Structures are given as structure tokens and as C-alpha cells.
Coordinates of C-alpha atoms in Angstrom, one line a residue:
M1487 CA 23.1 -65.6 24.5
D1488 CA 20.1 -66.4 22.5
T1489 CA 19.2 -63.1 20.5
Q1490 CA 15.6 -64.3 19.8
A1491 CA 14.9 -65.1 23.5
A1492 CA 16.3 -61.6 24.4
Q1493 CA 13.8 -60.0 21.9
T1494 CA 10.7 -62.0 23.4
P1495 CA 9.1 -60.4 26.3
A1496 CA 8.4 -62.4 29.4
P1497 CA 4.9 -64.2 29.5
V1498 CA 1.9 -62.3 30.8
N1499 CA -0.4 -64.4 32.8
G1500 CA 1.0 -67.5 31.2
V1501 CA 0.7 -66.1 27.6
T1502 CA 3.9 -65.7 25.7
Y1503 CA 3.9 -62.6 23.5
K1504 CA 6.0 -62.7 20.3
D1505 CA 6.7 -59.3 18.8
T1506 CA 6.5 -59.6 15.0
S1507 CA 6.3 -55.8 14.4
G1508 CA 10.0 -55.1 15.2
S1509 CA 8.8 -52.1 17.3
G1510 CA 8.9 -53.6 20.8
S1511 CA 5.3 -52.6 21.5
L1512 CA 2.1 -54.4 21.8
T1513 CA 0.5 -52.7 18.8
G1514 CA 3.6 -51.8 16.8
G1515 CA 1.9 -48.5 15.8
Q1516 CA -0.7 -50.6 14.0
S1517 CA -4.5 -50.9 14.6
L1518 CA -5.7 -52.5 17.7
N1519 CA -7.5 -54.9 15.4
D1520 CA -4.2 -56.5 14.8
T1521 CA -3.9 -57.5 18.5
F1522 CA -7.5 -58.1 19.3
D1523 CA -6.9 -61.9 19.2
M1524 CA -4.0 -61.3 21.7
F1525 CA -6.2 -59.3 23.9
L1526 CA -8.8 -62.1 24.0
K1527 CA -6.0 -64.6 24.9
L1528 CA -4.9 -62.3 27.7
L1529 CA -8.5 -61.9 29.0
T1530 CA -9.2 -65.8 28.9
T1531 CA -5.9 -66.5 30.7
Q1532 CA -6.8 -63.9 33.3
L1533 CA -10.1 -65.7 33.9
K1534 CA -8.4 -69.0 34.2
N1535 CA -5.8 -67.7 36.7
Q1536 CA -8.0 -65.5 38.8
D1537 CA -8.1 -66.4 42.5
P1538 CA -11.2 -68.5 43.0
L1539 CA -11.8 -67.0 46.4
E1540 CA -11.8 -63.6 45.2
P1541 CA -12.9 -63.7 41.6
T1542 CA -13.0 -60.6 39.4
D1543 CA -16.4 -59.1 39.0
N1544 CA -17.9 -59.8 35.5
T1545 CA -18.6 -56.1 35.2
E1546 CA -14.8 -55.6 35.4
F1547 CA -14.1 -57.9 32.3
V1548 CA -17.0 -56.0 30.3
N1549 CA -15.3 -52.7 31.2
Q1550 CA -11.9 -53.9 29.9
L1551 CA -13.6 -54.9 26.6
T1552 CA -15.5 -51.7 26.3
Q1553 CA -12.4 -49.6 26.9
F1554 CA -10.5 -51.7 24.3
T1555 CA -13.3 -51.1 21.8
Q1556 CA -13.5 -47.3 22.6
T1557 CA -9.6 -47.0 22.1
E1558 CA -9.9 -48.8 18.7
A1559 CA -12.8 -46.4 17.8
G1560 CA -10.9 -43.5 18.8
L1561 CA -7.8 -44.5 16.7
N1562 CA -10.1 -45.0 13.6
T1563 CA -11.6 -41.5 14.1
N1564 CA -8.1 -40.1 14.3
K1565 CA -7.0 -41.9 11.0
K1566 CA -10.3 -40.5 9.3
L1567 CA -9.5 -37.0 10.5
D1568 CA -5.9 -37.3 9.1
S1569 CA -7.3 -38.4 5.8
L1570 CA -9.7 -35.5 5.6
I1571 CA -7.0 -33.0 6.5
A1572 CA -4.6 -34.4 4.0
L1573 CA -7.4 -34.3 1.4
Q1574 CA -8.2 -30.7 2.3
S1575 CA -4.5 -29.8 2.1
N1576 CA -4.3 -31.3 -1.4
T1577 CA -7.4 -29.5 -2.4
Q1578 CA -5.9 -26.1 -1.2
L1579 CA -2.6 -26.8 -3.0
T1580 CA -4.3 -27.7 -6.3
S1581 CA -6.4 -24.4 -6.1
A1582 CA -3.1 -22.4 -5.3
L1583 CA -1.7 -23.6 -8.6
D1584 CA -3.9 -21.0 -10.4
Y1585 CA -1.7 -18.3 -8.9
V1586 CA 1.4 -19.5 -10.6
G1587 CA 2.6 -17.0 -13.3
K1588 CA 0.3 -14.3 -11.9
E1589 CA 1.4 -11.2 -10.2
V1590 CA 0.2 -10.7 -6.7
K1591 CA 0.4 -8.2 -3.8
A1592 CA 1.1 -9.8 -0.5
D1593 CA 1.7 -8.7 3.1
S1594 CA 5.4 -9.1 3.8
I1595 CA 8.3 -7.5 5.6
I1596 CA 10.8 -9.3 3.2
L1597 CA 12.4 -7.9 0.2
S1598 CA 14.4 -9.9 -2.5
L1599 CA 17.2 -7.8 -4.1
G1600 CA 18.1 -8.8 -7.5
D1601 CA 20.3 -7.1 -10.3
S1602 CA 17.4 -4.7 -11.0
G1603 CA 17.0 -3.9 -7.4
A1604 CA 13.9 -4.6 -5.1
D1605 CA 10.4 -3.1 -5.0
A1606 CA 8.2 -2.7 -2.0
I1607 CA 4.6 -1.5 -1.4
Y1608 CA 3.3 0.2 1.6
G1609 CA 0.2 2.0 2.9
L1610 CA -0.7 4.9 5.1
T1611 CA -3.8 5.1 7.0
A1612 CA -3.5 9.0 7.3
N1613 CA -1.4 11.7 5.9
S1614 CA 2.0 11.9 7.6
A1615 CA 4.6 14.5 8.0
T1616 CA 7.5 12.1 7.4
T1617 CA 7.7 8.6 6.0
E1618 CA 10.8 6.5 6.1
I1619 CA 11.4 3.0 4.7
K1620 CA 14.3 1.4 6.4
I1621 CA 16.1 -1.5 4.6
L1622 CA 17.7 -4.1 6.9
D1623 CA 20.2 -6.8 6.4
S1624 CA 20.2 -10.2 7.8
T1625 CA 21.7 -9.0 11.2
G1626 CA 19.0 -6.4 11.6
K1627 CA 21.3 -3.6 10.7
T1628 CA 19.9 -0.6 8.7
V1629 CA 21.8 -0.4 5.5
R1630 CA 19.5 2.2 3.6
T1631 CA 16.9 4.7 4.6
L1632 CA 14.5 5.9 1.9
Q1633 CA 12.0 8.6 2.0
G1634 CA 8.5 7.6 1.2
Q1635 CA 5.3 9.2 0.3
T1636 CA 3.3 11.2 3.0
S1637 CA -0.2 11.0 1.6
A1638 CA -2.7 8.3 2.8
G1639 CA -3.2 5.3 0.7
Q1640 CA -1.1 2.7 -1.0
H1641 CA 2.3 3.6 -2.7
E1642 CA 5.3 1.7 -4.1
I1643 CA 9.0 2.4 -3.7
H1644 CA 12.1 1.1 -5.5
W1645 CA 15.4 0.4 -3.9
D1646 CA 18.3 0.3 -6.1
G1647 CA 20.3 -2.0 -4.0
K1648 CA 22.9 0.5 -2.6
D1649 CA 23.4 1.3 1.0
D1650 CA 23.4 4.9 2.4
N1651 CA 27.1 5.2 1.5
G1652 CA 26.4 4.3 -2.1
N1653 CA 27.9 0.9 -2.0
Q1654 CA 26.1 -1.8 -3.9
M1655 CA 24.7 -4.6 -1.5
A1656 CA 24.8 -8.2 -2.5
N1657 CA 21.7 -9.8 -4.0
G1658 CA 19.6 -11.7 -1.6
I1659 CA 17.0 -11.4 1.1
Y1660 CA 16.4 -8.2 3.2
A1661 CA 13.8 -6.8 5.4
F1662 CA 12.2 -3.5 5.4
S1663 CA 10.2 -1.4 7.9
V1664 CA 8.0 1.6 7.1
V1665 CA 7.9 4.3 9.9
A1666 CA 5.4 7.1 9.4
K1667 CA 4.9 10.1 11.8
D1668 CA 2.5 13.0 11.9
S1669 CA 3.4 16.5 12.8
D1670 CA 3.3 15.6 16.5
E1671 CA 5.7 12.8 16.1
K1672 CA 3.0 10.3 16.7
I1673 CA 3.2 7.0 14.8
I1674 CA 0.8 6.5 12.0
Q1675 CA -0.5 3.0 11.3
T1676 CA 1.1 1.6 8.3
A1677 CA 0.9 -1.7 6.1
Q1678 CA 3.6 -3.0 4.0
G1679 CA 4.2 -5.8 1.4
I1680 CA 5.7 -7.0 -1.8
Q1681 CA 4.5 -7.2 -5.5
G1682 CA 5.8 -10.0 -7.6
T1683 CA 5.1 -13.0 -9.9
V1684 CA 4.3 -16.3 -8.3
T1685 CA 6.7 -19.0 -9.4
G1686 CA 5.5 -21.9 -7.4
V1687 CA 3.4 -23.2 -4.6
Q1688 CA 4.2 -25.6 -1.6
M1689 CA 2.8 -27.0 1.5
S1690 CA 4.4 -26.1 4.8
N1691 CA 3.1 -27.2 8.2
G1692 CA -0.4 -27.7 6.8
S1693 CA -0.3 -24.1 5.0
V1694 CA -0.2 -23.2 1.4
I1695 CA 3.0 -21.3 0.8
L1696 CA 3.4 -19.1 -2.5
N1697 CA 6.9 -18.6 -3.9
I1698 CA 7.3 -14.9 -5.1
G1699 CA 10.8 -15.0 -6.5
E1700 CA 12.9 -16.1 -3.6
I1701 CA 10.3 -15.0 -1.0
E1702 CA 7.8 -17.4 0.5
A1703 CA 4.5 -15.9 1.4
P1704 CA 1.4 -17.6 3.0
L1705 CA -1.5 -17.9 0.7
D1706 CA -3.6 -15.9 3.2
S1707 CA -1.3 -13.1 3.0
V1708 CA -2.2 -12.2 -0.6
Q1709 CA -4.0 -9.0 -0.7
A1710 CA -4.7 -8.7 -4.7
V1711 CA -3.9 -10.2 -7.9
V1712 CA -2.5 -7.7 -10.4
Q1713 CA -3.5 -7.7 -13.9
K1714 CA -0.6 -7.1 -16.3
N1715 CA -1.1 -5.1 -19.6
S1716 CA -0.6 -7.7 -22.4
I1717 CA 1.1 -5.1 -24.6
T1718 CA 3.3 -3.1 -22.3
G1719 CA 3.8 -5.8 -19.5
E1720 CA 3.0 -3.1 -17.0
S1721 CA 0.9 -3.7 -14.0
S1722 CA -2.7 -2.0 -13.8

């Protein structure tokens, strides 16, 4: 069997089409400009082979050419938009490099447990009667319940990495949930997040992501940049 013949589509209106793109499609994913000559050949052949008793209206040929041109224009517009989006993404990524090495506070429900434990921040919109911070493992099981502050405002809490039975948990990623209730057992709105040093930036699905230790946080989740004291190293 002739392999080359098998790869060559049947003639269209007497015009043999030879695929040079290897894609098996007319355009091969390239610009329609690459196949404009082929389009004209097809159009000319169509004119030669039309039924003389029922010729195609001239307006129809004009419409075909117009549609071809509009499609090409649409593809070019899409390419320009893709270029603009890529440029914007690169600009955002470059700007995000300024965060590397700085300590930030970001919205998050994730904790990264290391040898020195893990720190979380949370906020209460009103005074509470009870505030509990639940630490959850990768299966969603609560491994530790900590008692938090009850006054309105932002607070920090440290988890030493042990579960409720005093067993040391393995280093890694955990989740945490803040549950605050008033004296009537009604839920008080809370906010929770993490604080840490940005170690890198990356793009993911068109969004800028900051690496805070082992945690990935979207750039738009950053709530504050924390200034460290150059002498003590403590946050201020």
C-alpha cells in the first residue's frame, strides 16, 4: 500500500490537497494566510465546475471570501489578545518578585508544620464567649483543638505540633479552622490566615502565586507586609 497516497486526501472539486503540516487539517493550526492560495484555487475550481444552467450567484462567492477574511481577522485578534495576556502575566510576575524575602500576612486555611511548630493568625469581628482553633490533618480529622483569644481584633496563635494526646505530629501541611461563638452560642464571623516569609513566586493558571514556606498563596490573598526589626528580627 502506498503510504504517501494514504496520507493525501481525496481531491476537492478537482483540486488535490497535499498536507504539508503533518496535522491532517487544512490549516494545520497555522494562520489562514498560509492556505489563502489554496482557498483561491478551490474558489476558482468551483467557478469552473459550476452548473452553467444554475450558476452560483456572484454574491455567494463574495460572501465566501468575506467569511474567510473575517475568520482570519478573528484569529489575528485572538493572537494579539494572547500576547497581551502573556505580557500582563509577565509584568505581574516581575512585580511579585518584590515580595521575595519579605514577611507577609495572607488569607489561608493552611498551616505548614515544621520543627519549631506552626503559627497562625485569626481575627474576630466581635467579642466571643469561646474561640476554638481546630487543627486538621490531610484526612480532615481534628488532631488538636486550641483555645484562642475572645476579644475582637486580630490575634496570633502557635501550635507546637502535638495532637490532643500529646503525640508529636509529622511535619507537613495541615489545615486549621477558627470557630468563635458568643454567649448565645451564635457563630461570630472570623478571618484566618498565615504569616511567613515569601521564598518564591510562580504563575499558575494565569494567577501569581507566592510561596510562603511550603504553602502556596495567591498574590491577592496578601493582607499586609510585615516589617521586621533589623536588630531583634521580630515582626512589628
